[in-house]
Amino acid sequence: MSVDHLAPLGVLGTEESWERLDEFHPDGTNLWSPDAPIALGWHPYTRSSLWRCAQCSGAFLRYTEYGGYYVEERIRPLLADLIVNP
Ligand SMILES: [Zn+2]
């Protein structure tokens, strides 16, 4: 996966859900654990955009994290097994 090959498909959140910061981690994962649930409607998926890789056809979620002193671009593969709708 190379960022150069990613094409945008759309955004997951809505204006209303943007401010929602609750995360869903019933099994003790954290925000970017490889096995963290992808909980639609929960942070950070309320702020993520969906991208498709032209090379491997994989789908990826991108999310920009704004810390106190940094801005970090996050990319996570969209794995069907991890998607939940709690
Ligand atoms: Zn790829």
Tab-separated table of N, CA, C and O and ligand atoms in Angstrom:
chain	number	residue	atom	x	y	z
A	1	MET	N	0.843	-1.184	0.000
A	1	MET	CA	0.000	0.000	0.000
A	1	MET	C	0.880	1.236	0.000
A	1	MET	O	1.767	1.382	0.818
A	2	SER	N	0.672	2.072	-0.965
A	2	SER	CA	1.377	3.351	-1.002
A	2	SER	C	0.347	4.463	-1.039
A	2	SER	O	-0.653	4.348	-1.743
A	3	VAL	N	0.596	5.503	-0.291
A	3	VAL	CA	-0.359	6.605	-0.223
A	3	VAL	C	-0.617	7.183	-1.616
A	3	VAL	O	-1.709	7.637	-1.927
A	4	ASP	N	0.390	7.103	-2.496
A	4	ASP	CA	0.243	7.639	-3.843
A	4	ASP	C	-0.873	6.969	-4.619
A	4	ASP	O	-1.410	7.540	-5.554
A	5	HIS	N	-1.174	5.745	-4.256
A	5	HIS	CA	-2.160	4.987	-5.018
A	5	HIS	C	-3.558	5.099	-4.444
A	5	HIS	O	-4.472	4.463	-4.951
A	6	LEU	N	-3.713	5.880	-3.409
A	6	LEU	CA	-5.022	5.960	-2.764
A	6	LEU	C	-5.906	7.005	-3.432
A	6	LEU	O	-5.485	8.124	-3.691
A	7	ALA	N	-7.123	6.602	-3.708
A	7	ALA	CA	-8.117	7.510	-4.275
A	7	ALA	C	-9.285	7.616	-3.299
A	7	ALA	O	-9.711	6.608	-2.738
A	8	PRO	N	-9.797	8.828	-3.078
A	8	PRO	CA	-10.865	9.002	-2.089
A	8	PRO	C	-12.203	8.449	-2.563
A	8	PRO	O	-12.567	8.591	-3.729
A	9	LEU	N	-12.916	7.806	-1.661
A	9	LEU	CA	-14.256	7.287	-1.969
A	9	LEU	C	-15.341	8.091	-1.260
A	9	LEU	O	-16.464	8.175	-1.740
A	10	GLY	N	-15.022	8.636	-0.088
A	10	GLY	CA	-16.035	9.397	0.632
A	10	GLY	C	-15.677	9.508	2.099
A	10	GLY	O	-14.633	9.032	2.531
A	11	VAL	N	-16.547	10.120	2.846
A	11	VAL	CA	-16.337	10.280	4.278
A	11	VAL	C	-17.355	9.430	5.032
A	11	VAL	O	-18.437	9.155	4.530
A	12	LEU	N	-16.976	9.003	6.239
A	12	LEU	CA	-17.847	8.126	7.011
A	12	LEU	C	-18.783	8.899	7.932
A	12	LEU	O	-19.897	8.477	8.169
A	13	GLY	N	-18.304	9.999	8.466
A	13	GLY	CA	-19.090	10.705	9.469
A	13	GLY	C	-20.038	11.721	8.864
A	13	GLY	O	-20.112	11.902	7.652
A	14	THR	N	-20.766	12.347	9.742
A	14	THR	CA	-21.654	13.434	9.344
A	14	THR	C	-21.269	14.662	10.158
A	14	THR	O	-20.487	14.567	11.109
A	15	GLU	N	-21.827	15.796	9.806
A	15	GLU	CA	-21.547	16.996	10.582
A	15	GLU	C	-21.965	16.818	12.033
A	15	GLU	O	-21.296	17.279	12.951
A	16	GLU	N	-23.058	16.109	12.239
A	16	GLU	CA	-23.571	15.916	13.602
A	16	GLU	C	-22.660	15.001	14.418
A	16	GLU	O	-22.499	15.178	15.612
A	17	SER	N	-22.071	13.997	13.762
A	17	SER	CA	-21.262	13.031	14.511
A	17	SER	C	-19.822	13.495	14.699
A	17	SER	O	-19.069	12.878	15.447
A	18	TRP	N	-19.433	14.564	14.034
A	18	TRP	CA	-18.048	15.024	14.056
A	18	TRP	C	-17.527	15.218	15.479
A	18	TRP	O	-16.401	14.880	15.799
A	19	GLU	N	-18.372	15.780	16.363
A	19	GLU	CA	-17.925	16.122	17.710
A	19	GLU	C	-17.942	14.928	18.662
A	19	GLU	O	-17.542	15.042	19.809
A	20	ARG	N	-18.451	13.802	18.191
A	20	ARG	CA	-18.518	12.650	19.081
A	20	ARG	C	-17.128	12.038	19.251
A	20	ARG	O	-16.502	11.613	18.290
A	21	LEU	N	-16.651	11.974	20.491
A	21	LEU	CA	-15.293	11.500	20.748
A	21	LEU	C	-15.262	10.154	21.459
A	21	LEU	O	-14.192	9.632	21.760
A	22	ASP	N	-16.416	9.563	21.747
A	22	ASP	CA	-16.449	8.252	22.400
A	22	ASP	C	-15.851	7.194	21.476
A	22	ASP	O	-16.104	7.195	20.283
A	23	GLU	N	-15.075	6.310	22.073
A	23	GLU	CA	-14.510	5.195	21.317
A	23	GLU	C	-15.090	3.889	21.832
A	23	GLU	O	-15.550	3.809	22.965
A	24	PHE	N	-15.048	2.880	21.006
A	24	PHE	CA	-15.620	1.582	21.349
A	24	PHE	C	-14.506	0.541	21.443
A	24	PHE	O	-13.933	0.131	20.421
A	25	HIS	N	-14.180	0.151	22.691
A	25	HIS	CA	-13.098	-0.815	22.914
A	25	HIS	C	-13.502	-1.822	23.983
A	25	HIS	O	-12.951	-1.811	25.094
A	26	PRO	N	-14.449	-2.699	23.700
A	26	PRO	CA	-14.924	-3.635	24.728
A	26	PRO	C	-13.851	-4.634	25.151
A	26	PRO	O	-13.943	-5.195	26.241
A	27	ASP	N	-12.832	-4.853	24.324
A	27	ASP	CA	-11.830	-5.868	24.651
A	27	ASP	C	-10.471	-5.274	24.998
A	27	ASP	O	-9.430	-5.922	24.836
A	28	GLY	N	-10.458	-4.023	25.458
A	28	GLY	CA	-9.214	-3.439	25.958
A	28	GLY	C	-8.255	-2.962	24.884
A	28	GLY	O	-7.092	-2.707	25.168
A	29	THR	N	-8.716	-2.849	23.647
A	29	THR	CA	-7.857	-2.300	22.605
A	29	THR	C	-7.768	-0.790	22.779
A	29	THR	O	-8.491	-0.206	23.586
A	30	ASN	N	-6.898	-0.155	22.017
A	30	ASN	CA	-6.892	1.298	22.002
A	30	ASN	C	-7.075	1.788	20.575
A	30	ASN	O	-7.243	0.988	19.650
A	31	LEU	N	-7.061	3.105	20.437
A	31	LEU	CA	-7.461	3.764	19.189
A	31	LEU	C	-6.928	3.084	17.932
A	31	LEU	O	-7.663	2.833	17.006
A	32	TRP	N	-5.616	2.799	17.907
A	32	TRP	CA	-5.037	2.268	16.680
A	32	TRP	C	-4.439	0.884	16.878
A	32	TRP	O	-3.513	0.515	16.181
A	33	SER	N	-4.950	0.110	17.816
A	33	SER	CA	-4.579	-1.293	17.900
A	33	SER	C	-4.942	-1.956	16.578
A	33	SER	O	-6.014	-1.674	16.027
A	34	PRO	N	-4.070	-2.836	16.070
A	34	PRO	CA	-4.401	-3.509	14.805
A	34	PRO	C	-5.734	-4.243	14.875
A	34	PRO	O	-6.430	-4.383	13.866
A	35	ASP	N	-6.100	-4.721	16.067
A	35	ASP	CA	-7.336	-5.494	16.189
A	35	ASP	C	-8.459	-4.696	16.848
A	35	ASP	O	-9.462	-5.265	17.281
A	36	ALA	N	-8.308	-3.378	16.915
A	36	ALA	CA	-9.386	-2.562	17.485
A	36	ALA	C	-10.615	-2.646	16.587
A	36	ALA	O	-10.492	-2.680	15.361
A	37	PRO	N	-11.798	-2.680	17.199
A	37	PRO	CA	-13.013	-2.707	16.376
A	37	PRO	C	-13.128	-1.440	15.523
A	37	PRO	O	-12.713	-0.359	15.955
A	38	ILE	N	-13.651	-1.591	14.339
A	38	ILE	CA	-13.998	-0.438	13.509
A	38	ILE	C	-15.479	-0.192	13.743
A	38	ILE	O	-16.340	-0.833	13.139
A	39	ALA	N	-15.751	0.681	14.708
A	39	ALA	CA	-17.123	0.895	15.172
A	39	ALA	C	-17.714	2.102	14.465
A	39	ALA	O	-17.370	3.247	14.772
A	40	LEU	N	-18.599	1.832	13.541
A	40	LEU	CA	-19.204	2.914	12.766
A	40	LEU	C	-20.039	3.800	13.688
A	40	LEU	O	-20.791	3.314	14.526
A	41	GLY	N	-19.871	5.101	13.536
A	41	GLY	CA	-20.591	6.041	14.378
A	41	GLY	C	-19.825	6.420	15.626
A	41	GLY	O	-20.282	7.263	16.396
A	42	TRP	N	-18.670	5.785	15.865
A	42	TRP	CA	-17.843	6.090	17.024
A	42	TRP	C	-16.542	6.710	16.545
A	42	TRP	O	-16.102	6.479	15.425
A	43	HIS	N	-15.923	7.480	17.431
A	43	HIS	CA	-14.635	8.074	17.118
A	43	HIS	C	-13.587	6.977	16.944
A	43	HIS	O	-13.599	6.016	17.708
A	44	PRO	N	-12.651	7.070	15.989
A	44	PRO	CA	-12.434	8.170	15.049
A	44	PRO	C	-13.159	7.997	13.717
A	44	PRO	O	-12.908	8.748	12.793
A	45	TYR	N	-14.064	7.026	13.656
A	45	TYR	CA	-14.697	6.740	12.358
A	45	TYR	C	-15.717	7.798	11.986
A	45	TYR	O	-16.116	7.901	10.823
A	46	THR	N	-16.123	8.600	12.979
A	46	THR	CA	-16.966	9.749	12.690
A	46	THR	C	-16.184	10.825	11.940
A	46	THR	O	-16.781	11.763	11.412
A	47	ARG	N	-14.849	10.702	11.935
A	47	ARG	CA	-14.015	11.716	11.281
A	47	ARG	C	-13.127	11.127	10.196
A	47	ARG	O	-12.212	11.797	9.711
A	48	SER	N	-13.358	9.894	9.857
A	48	SER	CA	-12.489	9.234	8.890
A	48	SER	C	-13.031	9.366	7.476
A	48	SER	O	-14.234	9.499	7.269
A	49	SER	N	-12.101	9.300	6.539
A	49	SER	CA	-12.505	9.218	5.142
A	49	SER	C	-12.079	7.857	4.612
A	49	SER	O	-11.163	7.219	5.126
A	50	LEU	N	-12.764	7.413	3.589
A	50	LEU	CA	-12.560	6.088	3.016
A	50	LEU	C	-11.810	6.228	1.700
A	50	LEU	O	-12.177	7.042	0.851
A	51	TRP	N	-10.769	5.410	1.536
A	51	TRP	CA	-9.916	5.484	0.356
A	51	TRP	C	-9.724	4.089	-0.217
A	51	TRP	O	-9.730	3.103	0.516
A	52	ARG	N	-9.493	4.051	-1.502
A	52	ARG	CA	-9.258	2.776	-2.160
A	52	ARG	C	-7.898	2.815	-2.829
A	52	ARG	O	-7.527	3.786	-3.487
A	53	CYS	N	-7.168	1.699	-2.668
A	53	CYS	CA	-5.843	1.603	-3.278
A	53	CYS	C	-5.988	1.085	-4.706
A	53	CYS	O	-6.555	0.016	-4.937
A	54	ALA	N	-5.450	1.845	-5.664
A	54	ALA	CA	-5.566	1.470	-7.070
A	54	ALA	C	-4.722	0.237	-7.383
A	54	ALA	O	-4.982	-0.471	-8.347
A	55	GLN	N	-3.716	-0.028	-6.571
A	55	GLN	CA	-2.824	-1.160	-6.838
A	55	GLN	C	-3.398	-2.486	-6.368
A	55	GLN	O	-3.396	-3.473	-7.084
A	56	CYS	N	-3.859	-2.520	-5.110
A	56	CYS	CA	-4.289	-3.797	-4.544
A	56	CYS	C	-5.795	-3.838	-4.308
A	56	CYS	O	-6.316	-4.843	-3.840
A	57	SER	N	-6.500	-2.770	-4.633
A	57	SER	CA	-7.950	-2.675	-4.434
A	57	SER	C	-8.352	-2.715	-2.969
A	57	SER	O	-9.524	-2.860	-2.654
A	58	GLY	N	-7.387	-2.613	-2.069
A	58	GLY	CA	-7.699	-2.585	-0.648
A	58	GLY	C	-8.381	-1.276	-0.274
A	58	GLY	O	-8.185	-0.248	-0.925
A	59	ALA	N	-9.190	-1.328	0.774
A	59	ALA	CA	-9.856	-0.127	1.274
A	59	ALA	C	-9.148	0.323	2.552
A	59	ALA	O	-8.758	-0.501	3.386
A	60	PHE	N	-8.992	1.623	2.701
A	60	PHE	CA	-8.281	2.185	3.846
A	60	PHE	C	-9.047	3.347	4.434
A	60	PHE	O	-9.745	4.068	3.720
A	61	LEU	N	-8.907	3.481	5.747
A	61	LEU	CA	-9.488	4.615	6.440
A	61	LEU	C	-8.374	5.588	6.771
A	61	LEU	O	-7.303	5.187	7.224
A	62	ARG	N	-8.633	6.865	6.535
A	62	ARG	CA	-7.656	7.890	6.896
A	62	ARG	C	-8.303	8.840	7.896
A	62	ARG	O	-9.471	9.180	7.797
A	63	TYR	N	-7.476	9.240	8.827
A	63	TYR	CA	-7.962	10.092	9.893
A	63	TYR	C	-6.819	10.984	10.345
A	63	TYR	O	-5.699	10.521	10.520
A	64	THR	N	-7.071	12.254	10.478
A	64	THR	CA	-6.046	13.187	10.929
A	64	THR	C	-6.236	13.445	12.413
A	64	THR	O	-7.304	13.876	12.848
A	65	GLU	N	-5.194	13.132	13.177
A	65	GLU	CA	-5.250	13.304	14.620
A	65	GLU	C	-4.598	14.633	14.989
A	65	GLU	O	-3.472	14.905	14.583
A	66	TYR	N	-5.335	15.444	15.737
A	66	TYR	CA	-4.809	16.738	16.151
A	66	TYR	C	-4.464	16.677	17.624
A	66	TYR	O	-5.348	16.699	18.480
A	67	GLY	N	-3.168	16.570	17.936
A	67	GLY	CA	-2.742	16.593	19.322
A	67	GLY	C	-2.423	18.015	19.727
A	67	GLY	O	-2.589	18.958	18.949
A	68	GLY	N	-1.948	18.197	20.953
A	68	GLY	CA	-1.627	19.529	21.433
A	68	GLY	C	-0.556	20.196	20.598
A	68	GLY	O	-0.612	21.378	20.306
A	69	TYR	N	0.456	19.387	20.189
A	69	TYR	CA	1.604	19.969	19.497
A	69	TYR	C	1.938	19.234	18.207
A	69	TYR	O	3.037	19.326	17.700
A	70	TYR	N	0.988	18.479	17.697
A	70	TYR	CA	1.282	17.727	16.481
A	70	TYR	C	0.000	17.475	15.692
A	70	TYR	O	-1.103	17.533	16.210
A	71	VAL	N	0.182	17.210	14.431
A	71	VAL	CA	-0.904	16.753	13.572
A	71	VAL	C	-0.386	15.497	12.902
A	71	VAL	O	0.675	15.509	12.292
A	72	GLU	N	-1.105	14.414	13.060
A	72	GLU	CA	-0.603	13.148	12.534
A	72	GLU	C	-1.645	12.487	11.641
A	72	GLU	O	-2.808	12.390	12.008
A	73	GLU	N	-1.194	12.066	10.478
A	73	GLU	CA	-2.063	11.389	9.521
A	73	GLU	C	-2.044	9.892	9.806
A	73	GLU	O	-0.986	9.277	9.857
A	74	ARG	N	-3.221	9.338	10.027
A	74	ARG	CA	-3.319	7.910	10.321
A	74	ARG	C	-4.002	7.199	9.164
A	74	ARG	O	-4.971	7.697	8.613
A	75	ILE	N	-3.516	6.008	8.885
A	75	ILE	CA	-4.129	5.188	7.846
A	75	ILE	C	-4.317	3.783	8.394
A	75	ILE	O	-3.419	3.224	9.012
A	76	ARG	N	-5.475	3.226	8.199
A	76	ARG	CA	-5.777	1.903	8.727
A	76	ARG	C	-6.522	1.090	7.680
A	76	ARG	O	-7.450	1.602	7.046
A	77	PRO	N	-6.102	-0.161	7.454
A	77	PRO	CA	-6.848	-0.981	6.487
A	77	PRO	C	-8.255	-1.252	6.980
A	77	PRO	O	-8.465	-1.510	8.174
A	78	LEU	N	-9.187	-1.174	6.089
A	78	LEU	CA	-10.580	-1.451	6.437
A	78	LEU	C	-10.808	-2.957	6.315
A	78	LEU	O	-10.987	-3.484	5.211
A	79	LEU	N	-10.752	-3.638	7.440
A	79	LEU	CA	-10.901	-5.091	7.456
A	79	LEU	C	-12.322	-5.442	7.868
A	79	LEU	O	-12.792	-5.058	8.938
A	80	ALA	N	-12.982	-6.201	7.005
A	80	ALA	CA	-14.399	-6.501	7.222
A	80	ALA	C	-14.636	-7.174	8.584
A	80	ALA	O	-15.642	-6.912	9.247
A	81	ASP	N	-13.707	-8.036	9.003
A	81	ASP	CA	-13.876	-8.767	10.262
A	81	ASP	C	-13.938	-7.844	11.474
A	81	ASP	O	-14.410	-8.245	12.537
A	82	LEU	N	-13.403	-6.638	11.336
A	82	LEU	CA	-13.322	-5.725	12.481
A	82	LEU	C	-14.495	-4.759	12.549
A	82	LEU	O	-14.673	-4.064	13.542
A	83	ILE	N	-15.298	-4.713	11.519
A	83	ILE	CA	-16.382	-3.737	11.482
A	83	ILE	C	-17.518	-4.167	12.421
A	83	ILE	O	-17.984	-5.303	12.359
A	84	VAL	N	-17.900	-3.273	13.307
A	84	VAL	CA	-19.020	-3.526	14.203
A	84	VAL	C	-19.938	-2.315	14.181
A	84	VAL	O	-19.536	-1.218	13.837
A	85	ASN	N	-21.171	-2.532	14.576
A	85	ASN	CA	-22.133	-1.441	14.627
A	85	ASN	C	-22.851	-1.518	15.971
A	85	ASN	O	-23.986	-1.953	16.052
A	86	PRO	N	-22.125	-1.131	17.051
A	86	PRO	CA	-22.679	-1.325	18.400
A	86	PRO	C	-23.860	-0.404	18.686
A	86	PRO	O	-23.988	0.625	18.067
B	1	ZN	ZN	-2.442	-1.253	-2.012
